[in-house]
Amino acid sequence: MAHDVEVSMLRAARTERVAIPQLSDTFPSLDLLTAYEIQAEQRAGFGPLVGWKLGVTSRAKQQQVGVDAPIYGFLAGDHVLDLGEPLVVAEHISPRCEPEIVFVIGRDLSGAHVTATEVLGATAGVAVGIEVLDSRYTDYRFTMPDVVADNASAGRYVVGTPVPPHGLDLRLVGVVLELGGEVVATASGAASLGHPAAAVAWLVRELAASGEGLRAGEVVLSGGLTAAVPVSAGDVVVATIDRLGSVELACR
Ligand code: 0L1
Ligand code: MG
């Protein structure tokens, strides 16, 4: 593979749970195109592809990590946490949790001009989710190409029960993130690029550049709606989204 060195550095960080300096320190010419190539080369090291994640789609996230444009990453079987399954903090480096609106795709969708309306038409259900992010970089610091190469900090995710999207205005649904029973952040669906379906449409258009698209049955995390909250063993995180319900994640 073209980027064996970068891929093995990131793999070692992930499997040994030891952060590495950001790739751009070692490879100053790292650009976005190369970063997506490095990301794609890592897919083979995970389970089967189950979907995609948007990253850095909200102002709160952009301010938190100093990256000012959306990115995407892949989701594989290894990223899934089942309902009620705890997050084992020691399996990660610096886990952080954030609330997401999760799309469950009902039919294949691809193309360079896909719209939010088409995304909603192809969606079988939407659900509340919690994404667990984990940067493989020292001090959770990175440039945009660094974080793309690191699969948009994908760690784990848990999804609640989907409901049909029809009749919901996903811009207006309220979002509450709780940690240990305290409300730590609030938002509405519009925090993700103005409309979560618009964020998914952006993803589809980006995937078209590499001849890919969404497949029926895949999930898409449409972007963290608040800043992400660092978690430790013993924490309990609850994400609640109006009309979609709540999902809880215990950390141990
Ligand atoms: O899902 C996200 O918005 C995260 C993208 C990468 C930045 C981070 O680790 O917070
Ligand atoms: Mg996220």
Coordinates of C-alpha atoms in Angstrom, one line a residue, residues 12-206:
A12 CA 0.2 1.0 16.6
A13 CA -1.3 4.0 18.5
R14 CA -4.7 2.4 18.4
T15 CA -3.8 -1.1 19.4
E16 CA -1.2 -0.1 22.0
R17 CA -3.3 2.9 23.3
V18 CA -0.3 5.1 23.1
A19 CA -0.7 8.5 21.4
I20 CA 1.7 9.5 18.6
P21 CA 2.8 13.0 17.5
Q22 CA 0.4 14.3 14.8
L23 CA 1.4 12.9 11.3
S24 CA 2.0 16.4 9.9
D25 CA 4.9 16.8 12.3
T26 CA 6.6 13.8 10.7
F27 CA 5.2 14.4 7.2
P28 CA 4.9 18.2 6.8
S29 CA 3.5 17.9 3.3
L30 CA 0.5 15.8 4.4
D31 CA -2.5 17.2 2.5
L32 CA -6.2 16.4 2.6
L33 CA -6.2 14.1 -0.5
T34 CA -3.3 12.0 1.0
A35 CA -5.0 12.0 4.4
Y36 CA -8.2 10.4 2.9
E37 CA -6.0 7.8 1.1
I38 CA -4.4 7.0 4.5
Q39 CA -7.9 6.7 6.0
A40 CA -9.1 4.4 3.2
E41 CA -6.1 2.1 3.5
Q42 CA -7.0 1.5 7.2
R43 CA -10.4 0.1 6.3
A44 CA -9.1 -3.4 5.7
G45 CA -7.9 -3.5 9.3
F46 CA -11.4 -3.2 10.7
G47 CA -14.5 -5.4 10.4
P48 CA -17.0 -5.0 7.5
L49 CA -18.0 -1.5 6.7
V50 CA -21.3 -0.6 8.4
G51 CA -21.5 3.1 7.6
W52 CA -20.0 6.5 7.8
K53 CA -19.5 9.4 10.2
L54 CA -19.5 13.2 9.6
G55 CA -17.1 15.1 11.7
V56 CA -16.6 18.8 12.7
T57 CA -20.0 19.8 11.3
S58 CA -21.0 22.1 14.1
R59 CA -19.6 25.4 15.3
A60 CA -19.2 24.0 18.8
K61 CA -17.0 21.2 17.4
Q62 CA -15.1 23.4 15.1
Q63 CA -14.2 25.7 18.1
Q64 CA -13.3 22.7 20.3
V65 CA -10.8 21.2 17.9
G66 CA -9.6 24.1 15.8
V67 CA -10.7 22.6 12.4
D68 CA -13.2 24.7 10.4
A69 CA -14.7 22.5 7.7
P70 CA -16.5 19.2 7.7
I71 CA -14.7 15.9 7.3
Y72 CA -15.8 12.2 7.1
G73 CA -14.7 8.8 8.3
F74 CA -15.8 5.2 8.0
L75 CA -17.6 3.0 10.5
A76 CA -17.0 -0.7 10.8
G77 CA -18.2 -3.6 12.9
D78 CA -15.4 -2.9 15.4
H79 CA -16.8 0.5 16.2
V80 CA -20.3 -0.7 17.3
L81 CA -21.4 -0.7 20.9
D82 CA -24.6 -2.5 21.6
L83 CA -27.4 -0.9 23.7
G84 CA -26.4 -1.4 27.4
E85 CA -22.9 -2.4 26.5
P86 CA -20.4 -0.4 28.6
L87 CA -17.6 1.6 27.1
V88 CA -14.3 0.2 28.4
V89 CA -12.3 3.3 28.9
A90 CA -8.9 1.5 29.0
E91 CA -9.4 0.3 25.4
H92 CA -9.1 4.0 24.3
I93 CA -6.5 6.8 24.7
S94 CA -8.6 10.0 25.3
P95 CA -12.3 9.1 24.9
R96 CA -14.8 11.9 24.4
C97 CA -18.6 11.5 23.9
E98 CA -20.9 13.6 21.8
P99 CA -24.6 13.4 20.8
E100 CA -25.5 12.6 17.2
I101 CA -28.6 12.2 15.0
V102 CA -28.0 8.9 13.3
F103 CA -29.5 8.1 9.9
V104 CA -30.3 4.5 9.0
I105 CA -30.2 4.3 5.2
G106 CA -33.2 2.6 3.5
R107 CA -32.0 2.5 -0.1
D108 CA -28.7 3.0 -1.9
L109 CA -27.9 6.6 -2.6
S110 CA -25.0 8.1 -4.5
G111 CA -24.1 11.0 -6.8
A112 CA -22.2 14.2 -7.0
H113 CA -25.4 16.4 -6.7
V114 CA -27.4 14.7 -4.0
T115 CA -29.6 17.0 -1.9
A116 CA -30.9 16.9 1.7
T117 CA -34.3 16.1 0.3
E118 CA -33.0 13.1 -1.5
V119 CA -31.2 11.9 1.7
L120 CA -34.5 12.1 3.6
G121 CA -36.2 10.2 0.9
A122 CA -33.6 7.4 1.1
T123 CA -33.7 7.3 4.9
A124 CA -35.5 4.4 6.7
G125 CA -35.1 5.9 10.2
V126 CA -33.4 8.4 12.4
A127 CA -32.2 7.7 15.9
V128 CA -30.4 9.3 18.8
G129 CA -26.8 8.2 19.2
I130 CA -23.7 8.7 21.2
E131 CA -20.4 8.8 19.4
V132 CA -17.2 8.0 21.4
L133 CA -14.3 9.8 19.8
D134 CA -10.7 8.9 20.4
S135 CA -7.8 10.8 18.9
R136 CA -4.6 8.8 18.4
Y137 CA -2.6 12.0 18.6
T138 CA -0.7 13.4 21.6
D139 CA -2.8 15.9 23.6
Y140 CA -5.7 15.5 21.2
R141 CA -4.1 18.0 18.9
F142 CA -4.2 17.8 15.1
T143 CA -4.5 19.6 11.8
M144 CA -7.4 18.8 9.4
P145 CA -5.4 16.4 7.3
D146 CA -4.1 14.7 10.6
V147 CA -7.6 14.1 11.8
V148 CA -8.9 12.8 8.4
A149 CA -6.0 10.3 8.3
D150 CA -7.0 9.3 11.9
N151 CA -10.4 8.3 10.5
A152 CA -12.0 11.5 12.0
S153 CA -11.2 10.3 15.5
A154 CA -13.7 7.4 15.2
G155 CA -13.8 5.3 18.3
R156 CA -17.1 3.6 19.1
Y157 CA -20.8 4.5 18.8
V158 CA -24.1 3.4 20.2
V159 CA -27.5 4.0 18.5
G160 CA -31.0 4.1 20.0
T161 CA -34.2 2.8 18.3
P162 CA -34.8 4.5 14.9
V163 CA -38.1 6.2 14.1
P164 CA -39.3 7.2 10.6
P165 CA -38.0 10.7 9.6
H166 CA -41.2 11.8 7.9
G167 CA -43.0 14.7 9.7
L168 CA -39.9 15.6 11.8
D169 CA -38.1 18.9 11.3
L170 CA -34.6 17.7 12.2
R171 CA -33.4 21.3 12.4
L172 CA -35.6 22.0 15.4
V173 CA -35.2 18.9 17.6
G174 CA -33.7 19.8 20.9
V175 CA -30.6 18.0 22.1
V176 CA -29.4 17.5 25.7
L177 CA -26.1 15.9 26.7
E178 CA -25.8 14.8 30.3
L179 CA -22.8 13.5 32.2
G180 CA -23.3 12.0 35.7
G181 CA -26.8 13.4 35.8
E182 CA -25.7 17.0 35.0
V183 CA -26.6 18.8 31.8
V184 CA -23.3 19.6 30.2
A185 CA -24.3 20.8 26.7
T186 CA -27.5 21.6 24.7
A187 CA -28.1 22.2 21.0
S188 CA -30.6 21.7 18.3
G189 CA -30.4 19.6 15.1
A190 CA -29.6 22.6 13.0
A191 CA -26.2 22.7 14.7
S192 CA -24.9 20.2 12.1
L193 CA -24.4 22.2 8.9
G194 CA -27.9 23.8 9.2
H195 CA -29.7 20.5 8.8
P196 CA -28.5 17.0 9.6
A197 CA -29.8 15.7 6.3
A198 CA -27.7 18.4 4.5
A199 CA -24.7 17.1 6.4
V200 CA -25.4 13.6 5.0
A201 CA -25.9 15.0 1.5
W202 CA -22.5 16.6 1.8
L203 CA -21.1 13.2 2.7
V204 CA -22.7 11.5 -0.3
R205 CA -21.4 14.2 -2.7
E206 CA -17.9 13.7 -1.2

